[in-house]
mmCIF file with all atom_site columns, C-alpha atoms in Angstrom:
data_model
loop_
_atom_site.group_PDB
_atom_site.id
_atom_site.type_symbol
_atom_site.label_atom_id
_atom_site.label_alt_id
_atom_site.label_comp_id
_atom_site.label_asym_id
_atom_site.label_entity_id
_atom_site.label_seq_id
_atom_site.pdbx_PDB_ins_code
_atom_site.Cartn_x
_atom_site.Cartn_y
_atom_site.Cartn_z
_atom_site.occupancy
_atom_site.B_iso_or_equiv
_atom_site.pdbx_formal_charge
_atom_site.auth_seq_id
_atom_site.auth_comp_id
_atom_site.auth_asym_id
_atom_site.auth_atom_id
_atom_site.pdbx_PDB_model_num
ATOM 1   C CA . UNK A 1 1   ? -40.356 43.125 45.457 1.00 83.00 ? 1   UNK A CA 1
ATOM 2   C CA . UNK A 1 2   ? -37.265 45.326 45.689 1.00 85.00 ? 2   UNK A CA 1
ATOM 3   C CA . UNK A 1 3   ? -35.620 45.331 42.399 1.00 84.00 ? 3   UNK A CA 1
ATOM 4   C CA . UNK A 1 4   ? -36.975 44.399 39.287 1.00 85.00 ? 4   UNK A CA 1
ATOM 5   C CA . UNK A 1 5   ? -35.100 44.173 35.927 1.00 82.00 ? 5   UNK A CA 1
ATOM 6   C CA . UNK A 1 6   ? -37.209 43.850 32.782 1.00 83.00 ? 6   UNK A CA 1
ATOM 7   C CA . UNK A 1 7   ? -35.787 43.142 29.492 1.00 80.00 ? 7   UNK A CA 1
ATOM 8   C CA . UNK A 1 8   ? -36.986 45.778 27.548 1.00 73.00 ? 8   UNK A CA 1
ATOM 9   C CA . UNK A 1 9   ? -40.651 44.274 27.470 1.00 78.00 ? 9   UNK A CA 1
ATOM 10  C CA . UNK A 1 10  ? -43.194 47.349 26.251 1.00 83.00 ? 10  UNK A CA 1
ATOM 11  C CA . UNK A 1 11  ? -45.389 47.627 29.267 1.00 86.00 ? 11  UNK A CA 1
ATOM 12  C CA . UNK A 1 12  ? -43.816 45.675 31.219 1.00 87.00 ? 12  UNK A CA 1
ATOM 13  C CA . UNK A 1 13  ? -42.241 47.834 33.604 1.00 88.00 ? 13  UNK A CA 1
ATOM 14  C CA . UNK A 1 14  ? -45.798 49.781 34.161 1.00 89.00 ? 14  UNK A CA 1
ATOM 15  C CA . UNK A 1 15  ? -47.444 46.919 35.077 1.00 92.00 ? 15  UNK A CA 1
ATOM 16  C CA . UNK A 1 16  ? -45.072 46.054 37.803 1.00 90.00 ? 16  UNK A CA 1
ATOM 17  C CA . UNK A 1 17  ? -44.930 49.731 38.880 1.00 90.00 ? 17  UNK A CA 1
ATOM 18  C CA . UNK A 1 18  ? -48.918 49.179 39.292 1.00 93.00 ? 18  UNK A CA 1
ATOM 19  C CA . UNK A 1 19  ? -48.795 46.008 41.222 1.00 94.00 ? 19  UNK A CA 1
ATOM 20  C CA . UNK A 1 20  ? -45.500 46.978 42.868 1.00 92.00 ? 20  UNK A CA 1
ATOM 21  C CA . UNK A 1 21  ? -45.037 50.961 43.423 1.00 91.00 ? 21  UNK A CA 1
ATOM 22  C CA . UNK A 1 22  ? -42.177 50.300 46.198 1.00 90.00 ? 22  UNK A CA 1
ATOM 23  C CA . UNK A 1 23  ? -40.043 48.434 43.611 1.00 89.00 ? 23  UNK A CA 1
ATOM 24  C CA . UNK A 1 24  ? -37.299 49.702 41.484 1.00 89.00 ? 24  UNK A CA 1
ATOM 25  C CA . UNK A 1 25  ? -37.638 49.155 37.527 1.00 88.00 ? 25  UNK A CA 1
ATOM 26  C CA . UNK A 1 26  ? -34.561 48.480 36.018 1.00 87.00 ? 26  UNK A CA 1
ATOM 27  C CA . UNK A 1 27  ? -33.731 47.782 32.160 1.00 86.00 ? 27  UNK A CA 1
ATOM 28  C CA . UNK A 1 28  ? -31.445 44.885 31.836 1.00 86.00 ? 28  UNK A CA 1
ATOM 29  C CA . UNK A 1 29  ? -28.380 46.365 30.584 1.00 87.00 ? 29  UNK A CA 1
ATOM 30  C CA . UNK A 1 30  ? -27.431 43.384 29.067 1.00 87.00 ? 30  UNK A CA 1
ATOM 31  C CA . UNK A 1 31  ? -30.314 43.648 26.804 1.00 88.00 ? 31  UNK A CA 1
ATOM 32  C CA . UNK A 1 32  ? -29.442 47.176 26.438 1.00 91.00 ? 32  UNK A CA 1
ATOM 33  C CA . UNK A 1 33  ? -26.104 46.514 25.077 1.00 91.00 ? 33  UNK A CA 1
ATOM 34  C CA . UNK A 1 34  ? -27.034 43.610 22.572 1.00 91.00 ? 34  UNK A CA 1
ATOM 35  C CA . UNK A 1 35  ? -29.978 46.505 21.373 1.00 91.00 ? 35  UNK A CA 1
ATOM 36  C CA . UNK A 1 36  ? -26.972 48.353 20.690 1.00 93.00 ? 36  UNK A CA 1
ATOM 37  C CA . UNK A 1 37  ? -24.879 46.009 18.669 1.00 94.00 ? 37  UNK A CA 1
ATOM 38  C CA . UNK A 1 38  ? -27.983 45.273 16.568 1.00 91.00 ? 38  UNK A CA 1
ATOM 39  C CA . UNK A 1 39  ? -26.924 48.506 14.892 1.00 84.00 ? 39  UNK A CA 1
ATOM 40  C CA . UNK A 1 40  ? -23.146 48.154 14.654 1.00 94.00 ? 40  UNK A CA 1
ATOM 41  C CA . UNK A 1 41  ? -21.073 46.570 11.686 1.00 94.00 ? 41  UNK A CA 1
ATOM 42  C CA . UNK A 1 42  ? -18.911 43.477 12.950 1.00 93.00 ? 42  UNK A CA 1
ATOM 43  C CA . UNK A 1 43  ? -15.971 45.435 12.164 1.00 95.00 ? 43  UNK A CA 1
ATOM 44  C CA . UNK A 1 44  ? -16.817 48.136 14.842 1.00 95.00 ? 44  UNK A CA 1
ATOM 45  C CA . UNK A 1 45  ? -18.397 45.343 17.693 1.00 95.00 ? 45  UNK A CA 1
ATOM 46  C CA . UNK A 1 46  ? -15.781 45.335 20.069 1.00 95.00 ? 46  UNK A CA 1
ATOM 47  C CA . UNK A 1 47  ? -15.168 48.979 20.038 1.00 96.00 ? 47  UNK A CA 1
ATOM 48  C CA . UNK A 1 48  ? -18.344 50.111 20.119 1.00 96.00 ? 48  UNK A CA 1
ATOM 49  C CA . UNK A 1 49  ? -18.627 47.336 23.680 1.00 95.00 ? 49  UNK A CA 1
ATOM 50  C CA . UNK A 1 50  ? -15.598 48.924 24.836 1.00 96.00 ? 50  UNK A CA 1
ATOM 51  C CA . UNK A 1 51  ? -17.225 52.625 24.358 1.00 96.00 ? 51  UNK A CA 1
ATOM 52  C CA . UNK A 1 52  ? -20.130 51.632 26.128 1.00 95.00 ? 52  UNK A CA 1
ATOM 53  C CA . UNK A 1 53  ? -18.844 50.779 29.183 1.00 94.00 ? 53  UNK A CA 1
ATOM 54  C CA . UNK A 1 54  ? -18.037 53.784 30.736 1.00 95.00 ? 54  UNK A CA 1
ATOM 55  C CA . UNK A 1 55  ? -21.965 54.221 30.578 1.00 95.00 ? 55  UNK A CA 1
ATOM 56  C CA . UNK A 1 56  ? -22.882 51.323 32.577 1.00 90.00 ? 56  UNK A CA 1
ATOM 57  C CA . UNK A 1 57  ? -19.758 51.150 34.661 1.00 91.00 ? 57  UNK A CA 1
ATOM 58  C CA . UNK A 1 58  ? -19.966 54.693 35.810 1.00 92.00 ? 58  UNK A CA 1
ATOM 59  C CA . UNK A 1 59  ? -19.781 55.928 39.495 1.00 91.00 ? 59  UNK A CA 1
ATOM 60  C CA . UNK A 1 60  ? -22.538 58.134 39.069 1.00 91.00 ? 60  UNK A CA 1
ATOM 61  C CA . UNK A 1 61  ? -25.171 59.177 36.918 1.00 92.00 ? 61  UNK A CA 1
ATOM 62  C CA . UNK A 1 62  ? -23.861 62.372 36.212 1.00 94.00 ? 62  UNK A CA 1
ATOM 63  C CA . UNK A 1 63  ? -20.581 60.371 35.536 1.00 95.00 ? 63  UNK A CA 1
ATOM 64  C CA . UNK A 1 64  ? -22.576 58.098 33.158 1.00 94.00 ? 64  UNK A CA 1
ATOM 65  C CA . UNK A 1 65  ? -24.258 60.889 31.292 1.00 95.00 ? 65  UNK A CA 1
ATOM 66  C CA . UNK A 1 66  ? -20.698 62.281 30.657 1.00 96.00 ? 66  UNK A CA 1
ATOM 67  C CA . UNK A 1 67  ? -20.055 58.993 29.447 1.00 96.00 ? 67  UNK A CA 1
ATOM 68  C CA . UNK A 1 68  ? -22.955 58.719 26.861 1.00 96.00 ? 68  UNK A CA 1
ATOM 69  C CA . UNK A 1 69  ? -21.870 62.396 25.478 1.00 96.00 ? 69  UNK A CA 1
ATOM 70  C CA . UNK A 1 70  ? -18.596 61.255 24.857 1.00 96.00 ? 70  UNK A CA 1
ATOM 71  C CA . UNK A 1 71  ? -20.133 58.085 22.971 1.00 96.00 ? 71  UNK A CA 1
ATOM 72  C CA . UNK A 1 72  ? -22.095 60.140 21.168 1.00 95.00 ? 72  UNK A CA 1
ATOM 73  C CA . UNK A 1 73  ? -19.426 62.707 20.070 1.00 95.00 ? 73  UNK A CA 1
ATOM 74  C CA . UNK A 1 74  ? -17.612 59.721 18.691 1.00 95.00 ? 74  UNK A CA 1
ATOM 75  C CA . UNK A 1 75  ? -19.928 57.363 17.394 1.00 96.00 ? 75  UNK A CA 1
ATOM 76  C CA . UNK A 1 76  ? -23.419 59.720 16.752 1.00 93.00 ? 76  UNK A CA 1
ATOM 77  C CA . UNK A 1 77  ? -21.843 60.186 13.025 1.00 93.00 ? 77  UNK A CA 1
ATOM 78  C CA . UNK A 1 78  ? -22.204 56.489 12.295 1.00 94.00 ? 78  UNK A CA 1
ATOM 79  C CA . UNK A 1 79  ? -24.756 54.789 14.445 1.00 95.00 ? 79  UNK A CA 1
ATOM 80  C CA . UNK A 1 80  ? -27.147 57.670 15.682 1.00 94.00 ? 80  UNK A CA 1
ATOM 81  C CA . UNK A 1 81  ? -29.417 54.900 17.005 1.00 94.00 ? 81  UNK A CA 1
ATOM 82  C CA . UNK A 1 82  ? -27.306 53.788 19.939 1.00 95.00 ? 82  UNK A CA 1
ATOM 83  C CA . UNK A 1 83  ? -26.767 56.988 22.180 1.00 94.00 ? 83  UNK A CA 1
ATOM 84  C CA . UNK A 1 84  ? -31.039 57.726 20.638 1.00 94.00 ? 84  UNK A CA 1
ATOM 85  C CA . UNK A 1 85  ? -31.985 54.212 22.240 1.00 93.00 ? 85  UNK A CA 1
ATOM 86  C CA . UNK A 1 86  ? -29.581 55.242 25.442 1.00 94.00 ? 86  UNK A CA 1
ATOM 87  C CA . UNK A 1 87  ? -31.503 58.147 25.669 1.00 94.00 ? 87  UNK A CA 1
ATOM 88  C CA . UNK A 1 88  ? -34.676 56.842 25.214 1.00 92.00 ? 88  UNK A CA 1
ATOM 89  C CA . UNK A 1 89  ? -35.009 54.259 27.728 1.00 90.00 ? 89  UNK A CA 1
ATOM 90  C CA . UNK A 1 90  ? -31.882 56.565 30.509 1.00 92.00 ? 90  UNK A CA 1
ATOM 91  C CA . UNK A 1 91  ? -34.729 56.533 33.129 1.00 90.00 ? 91  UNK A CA 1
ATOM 92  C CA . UNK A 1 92  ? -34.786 52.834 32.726 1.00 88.00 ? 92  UNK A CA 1
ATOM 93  C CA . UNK A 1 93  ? -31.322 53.056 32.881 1.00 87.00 ? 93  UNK A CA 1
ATOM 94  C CA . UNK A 1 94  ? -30.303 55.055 35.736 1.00 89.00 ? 94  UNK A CA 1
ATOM 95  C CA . UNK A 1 95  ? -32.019 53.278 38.505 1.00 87.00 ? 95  UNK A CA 1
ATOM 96  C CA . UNK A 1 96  ? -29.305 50.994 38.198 1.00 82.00 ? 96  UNK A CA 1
ATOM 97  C CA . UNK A 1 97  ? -26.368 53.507 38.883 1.00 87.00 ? 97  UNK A CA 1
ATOM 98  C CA . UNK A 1 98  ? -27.734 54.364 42.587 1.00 87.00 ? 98  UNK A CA 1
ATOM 99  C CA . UNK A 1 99  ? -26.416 51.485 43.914 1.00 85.00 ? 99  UNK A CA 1
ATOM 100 C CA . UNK A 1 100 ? -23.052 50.044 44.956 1.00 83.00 ? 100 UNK A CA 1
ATOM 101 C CA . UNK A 1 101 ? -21.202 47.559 42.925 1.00 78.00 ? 101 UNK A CA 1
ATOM 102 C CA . UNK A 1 102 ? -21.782 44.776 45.262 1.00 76.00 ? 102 UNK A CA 1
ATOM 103 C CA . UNK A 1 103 ? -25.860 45.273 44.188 1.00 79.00 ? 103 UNK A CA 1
ATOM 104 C CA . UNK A 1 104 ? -25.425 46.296 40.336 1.00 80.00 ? 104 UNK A CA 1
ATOM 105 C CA . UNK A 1 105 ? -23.375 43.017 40.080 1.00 75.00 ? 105 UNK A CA 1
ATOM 106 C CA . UNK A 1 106 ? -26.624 41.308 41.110 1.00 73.00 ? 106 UNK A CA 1
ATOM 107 C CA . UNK A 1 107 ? -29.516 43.389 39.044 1.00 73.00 ? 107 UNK A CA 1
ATOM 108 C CA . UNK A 1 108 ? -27.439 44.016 35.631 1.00 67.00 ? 108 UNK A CA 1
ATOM 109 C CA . UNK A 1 109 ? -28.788 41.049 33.943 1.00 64.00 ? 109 UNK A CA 1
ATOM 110 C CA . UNK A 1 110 ? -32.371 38.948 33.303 1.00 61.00 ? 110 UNK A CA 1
ATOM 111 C CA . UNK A 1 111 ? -30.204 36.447 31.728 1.00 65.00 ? 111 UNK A CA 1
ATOM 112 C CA . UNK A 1 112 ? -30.433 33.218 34.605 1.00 69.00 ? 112 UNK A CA 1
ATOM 113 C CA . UNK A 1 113 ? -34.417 33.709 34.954 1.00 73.00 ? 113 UNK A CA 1
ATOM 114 C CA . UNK A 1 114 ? -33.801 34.089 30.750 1.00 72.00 ? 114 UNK A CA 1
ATOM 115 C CA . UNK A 1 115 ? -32.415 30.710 31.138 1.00 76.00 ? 115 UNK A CA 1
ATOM 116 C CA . UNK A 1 116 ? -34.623 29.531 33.467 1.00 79.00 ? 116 UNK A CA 1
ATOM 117 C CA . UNK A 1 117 ? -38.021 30.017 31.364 1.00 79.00 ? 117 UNK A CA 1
ATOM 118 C CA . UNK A 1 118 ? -35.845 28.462 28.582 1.00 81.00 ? 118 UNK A CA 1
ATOM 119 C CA . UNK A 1 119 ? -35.811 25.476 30.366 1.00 83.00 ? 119 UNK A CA 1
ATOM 120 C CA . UNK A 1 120 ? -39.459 25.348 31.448 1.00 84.00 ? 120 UNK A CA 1
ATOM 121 C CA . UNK A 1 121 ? -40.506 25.886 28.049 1.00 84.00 ? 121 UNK A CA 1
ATOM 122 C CA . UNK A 1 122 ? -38.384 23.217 26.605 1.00 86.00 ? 122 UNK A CA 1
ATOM 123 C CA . UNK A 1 123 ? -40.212 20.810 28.766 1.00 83.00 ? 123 UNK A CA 1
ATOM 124 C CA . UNK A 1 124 ? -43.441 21.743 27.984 1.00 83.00 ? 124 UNK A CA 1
ATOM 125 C CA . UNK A 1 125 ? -42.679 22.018 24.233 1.00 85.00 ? 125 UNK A CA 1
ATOM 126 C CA . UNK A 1 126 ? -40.646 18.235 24.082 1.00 81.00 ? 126 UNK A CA 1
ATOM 127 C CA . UNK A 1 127 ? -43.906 16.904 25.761 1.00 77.00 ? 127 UNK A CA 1
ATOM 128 C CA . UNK A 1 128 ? -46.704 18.168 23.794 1.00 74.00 ? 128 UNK A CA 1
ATOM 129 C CA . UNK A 1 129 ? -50.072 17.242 25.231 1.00 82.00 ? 129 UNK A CA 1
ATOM 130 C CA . UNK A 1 130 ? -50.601 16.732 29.061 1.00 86.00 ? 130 UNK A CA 1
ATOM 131 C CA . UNK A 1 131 ? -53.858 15.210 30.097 1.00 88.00 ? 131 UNK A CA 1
ATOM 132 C CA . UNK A 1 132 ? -54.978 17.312 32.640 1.00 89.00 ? 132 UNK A CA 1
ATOM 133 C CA . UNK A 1 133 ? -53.321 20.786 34.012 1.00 89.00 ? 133 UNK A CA 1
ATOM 134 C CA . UNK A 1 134 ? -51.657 18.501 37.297 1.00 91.00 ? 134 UNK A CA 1
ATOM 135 C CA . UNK A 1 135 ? -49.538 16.922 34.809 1.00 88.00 ? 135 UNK A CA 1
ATOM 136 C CA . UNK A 1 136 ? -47.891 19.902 33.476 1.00 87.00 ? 136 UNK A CA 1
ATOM 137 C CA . UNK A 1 137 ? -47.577 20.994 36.849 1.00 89.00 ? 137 UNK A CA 1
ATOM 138 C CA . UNK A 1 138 ? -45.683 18.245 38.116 1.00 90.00 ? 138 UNK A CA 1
ATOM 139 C CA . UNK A 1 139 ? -43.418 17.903 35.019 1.00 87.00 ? 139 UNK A CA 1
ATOM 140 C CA . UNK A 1 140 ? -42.695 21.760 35.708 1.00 88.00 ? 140 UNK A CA 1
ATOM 141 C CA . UNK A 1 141 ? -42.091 21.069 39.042 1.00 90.00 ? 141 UNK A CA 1
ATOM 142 C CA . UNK A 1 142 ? -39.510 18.280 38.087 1.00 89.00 ? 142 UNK A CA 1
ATOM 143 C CA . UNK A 1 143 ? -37.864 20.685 35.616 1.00 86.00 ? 143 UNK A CA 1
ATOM 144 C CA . UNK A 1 144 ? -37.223 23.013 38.256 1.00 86.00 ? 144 UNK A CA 1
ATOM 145 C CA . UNK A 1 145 ? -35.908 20.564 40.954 1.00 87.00 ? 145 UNK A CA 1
ATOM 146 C CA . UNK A 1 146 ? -33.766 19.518 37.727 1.00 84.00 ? 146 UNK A CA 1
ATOM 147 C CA . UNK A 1 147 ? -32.892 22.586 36.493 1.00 80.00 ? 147 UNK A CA 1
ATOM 148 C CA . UNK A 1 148 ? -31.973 23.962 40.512 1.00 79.00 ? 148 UNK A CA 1
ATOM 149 C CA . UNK A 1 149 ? -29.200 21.328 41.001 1.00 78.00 ? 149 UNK A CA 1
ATOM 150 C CA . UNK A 1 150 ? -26.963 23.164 38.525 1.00 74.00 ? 150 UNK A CA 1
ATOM 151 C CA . UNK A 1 151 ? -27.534 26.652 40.682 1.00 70.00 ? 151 UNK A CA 1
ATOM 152 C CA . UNK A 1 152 ? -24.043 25.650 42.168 1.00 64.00 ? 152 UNK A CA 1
ATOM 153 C CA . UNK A 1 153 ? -22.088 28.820 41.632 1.00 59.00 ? 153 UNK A CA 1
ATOM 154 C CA . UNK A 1 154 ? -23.376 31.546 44.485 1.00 61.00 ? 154 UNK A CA 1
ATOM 155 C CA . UNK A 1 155 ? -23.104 35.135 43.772 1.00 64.00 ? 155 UNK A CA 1
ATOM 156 C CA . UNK A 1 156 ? -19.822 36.554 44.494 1.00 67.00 ? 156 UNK A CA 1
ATOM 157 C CA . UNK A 1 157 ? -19.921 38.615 47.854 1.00 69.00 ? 157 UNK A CA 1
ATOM 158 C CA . UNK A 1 158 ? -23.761 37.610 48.296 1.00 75.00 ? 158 UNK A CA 1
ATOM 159 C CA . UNK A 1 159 ? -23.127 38.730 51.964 1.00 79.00 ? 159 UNK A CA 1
ATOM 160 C CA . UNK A 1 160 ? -22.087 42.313 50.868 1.00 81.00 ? 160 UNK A CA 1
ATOM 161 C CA . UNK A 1 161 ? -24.673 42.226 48.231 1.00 79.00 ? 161 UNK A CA 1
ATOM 162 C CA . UNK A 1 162 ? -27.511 42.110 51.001 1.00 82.00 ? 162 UNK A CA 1
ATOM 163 C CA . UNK A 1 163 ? -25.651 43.924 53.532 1.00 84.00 ? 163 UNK A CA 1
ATOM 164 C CA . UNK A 1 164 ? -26.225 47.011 50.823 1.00 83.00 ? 164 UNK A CA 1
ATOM 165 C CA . UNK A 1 165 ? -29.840 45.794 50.474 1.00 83.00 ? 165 UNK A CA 1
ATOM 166 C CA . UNK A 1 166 ? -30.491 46.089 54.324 1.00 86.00 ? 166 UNK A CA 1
ATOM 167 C CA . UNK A 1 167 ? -29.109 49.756 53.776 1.00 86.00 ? 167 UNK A CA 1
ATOM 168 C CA . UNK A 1 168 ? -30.917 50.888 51.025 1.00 84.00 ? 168 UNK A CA 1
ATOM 169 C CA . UNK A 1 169 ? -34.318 48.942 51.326 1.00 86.00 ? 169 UNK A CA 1
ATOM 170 C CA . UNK A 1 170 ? -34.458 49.186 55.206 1.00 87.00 ? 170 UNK A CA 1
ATOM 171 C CA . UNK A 1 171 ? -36.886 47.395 56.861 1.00 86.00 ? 171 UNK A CA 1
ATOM 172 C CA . UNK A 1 172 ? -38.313 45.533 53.637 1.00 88.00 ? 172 UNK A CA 1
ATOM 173 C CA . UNK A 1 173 ? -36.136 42.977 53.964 1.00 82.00 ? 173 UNK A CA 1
ATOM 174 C CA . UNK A 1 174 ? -36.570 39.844 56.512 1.00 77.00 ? 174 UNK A CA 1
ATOM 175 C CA . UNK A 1 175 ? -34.128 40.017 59.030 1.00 67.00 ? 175 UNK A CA 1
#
């Protein structure tokens, strides 16, 4: 386990710090930004998106620290709880902003294994009763085989992406 990006889950990222203590913990800062808009008027959505980029997009984390005082000069007065929850969870956060683009492109999101347990749960719910736990496992099993034909679209500059992983987790990865 390298990376892993939790969705916010309490606890969650302490349990896989126990199991795995090599692995990076990483919020999903997708999650992170829908948190945010929870809080914000639809009037105010797409500028309040458009100030919070600078945080995640940031070189560095000084850079992105800069970035969250500047959103929090402008936007404290009216949503205090966005730059609070920033705060809050920024070692969560941060993890993230060590790496190159070519990684953060690839650990920004939970959103395919999101849609992923979606799927598997659909299954199970549609069917209702199994009679015995080898049933459910084979109808998983076909769910997945289903559900993998439509992982068509490869991550852009996957190559890059674990070139940077060789670097940074060296010798944890099979060569």
């Amino acid at each position: 386990m390298l990376i892993v990006c939790c969705d916010g889950l309490k606890g969650f990222p302490d349990a896989v710090e126990a199991v795995f203590p090599e692995a990076v913990v990483q919020t999903c800062i997708v999650h992170m930004i829908r948190n945010s808009l929870r809080f914000v008027s639809w009037k105010d959505r797409k500028a309040v998106v458009n100030d919070l980029k600078p945080i995640y997009k940031a070189a560095t984390e000084d850079a992105s620290e800069q970035a969250l005082g500047a959103f929090e000069s402008k936007w404290d007065g009216k949503y205090p709880m966005i730059a609070r929850s920033w705060r809050s969870n920024w070692e969560r956060v941060i993890p993230f902003l060590a790496f190159p683009p070519e990684i953060r492109k690839v650990i920004y999101t939970t959103n395919a294994i999101e849609s992923l347990n979606s799927q598997m749960r659909k299954v199970l719910k549609n069917r209702g009763h199994f009679p015995n736990d080898e049933a459910a496992l084979k109808m998983l099993y076909l769910a997945l085989k289903n559900a993998s034909k439509k992982w068509t679209r490869p991550i852009r500059n996957w190559t890059r992406a674990l070139n940077q992983f060789s670097v940074y987790f060296e010798g944890r990865l099979p060569v």
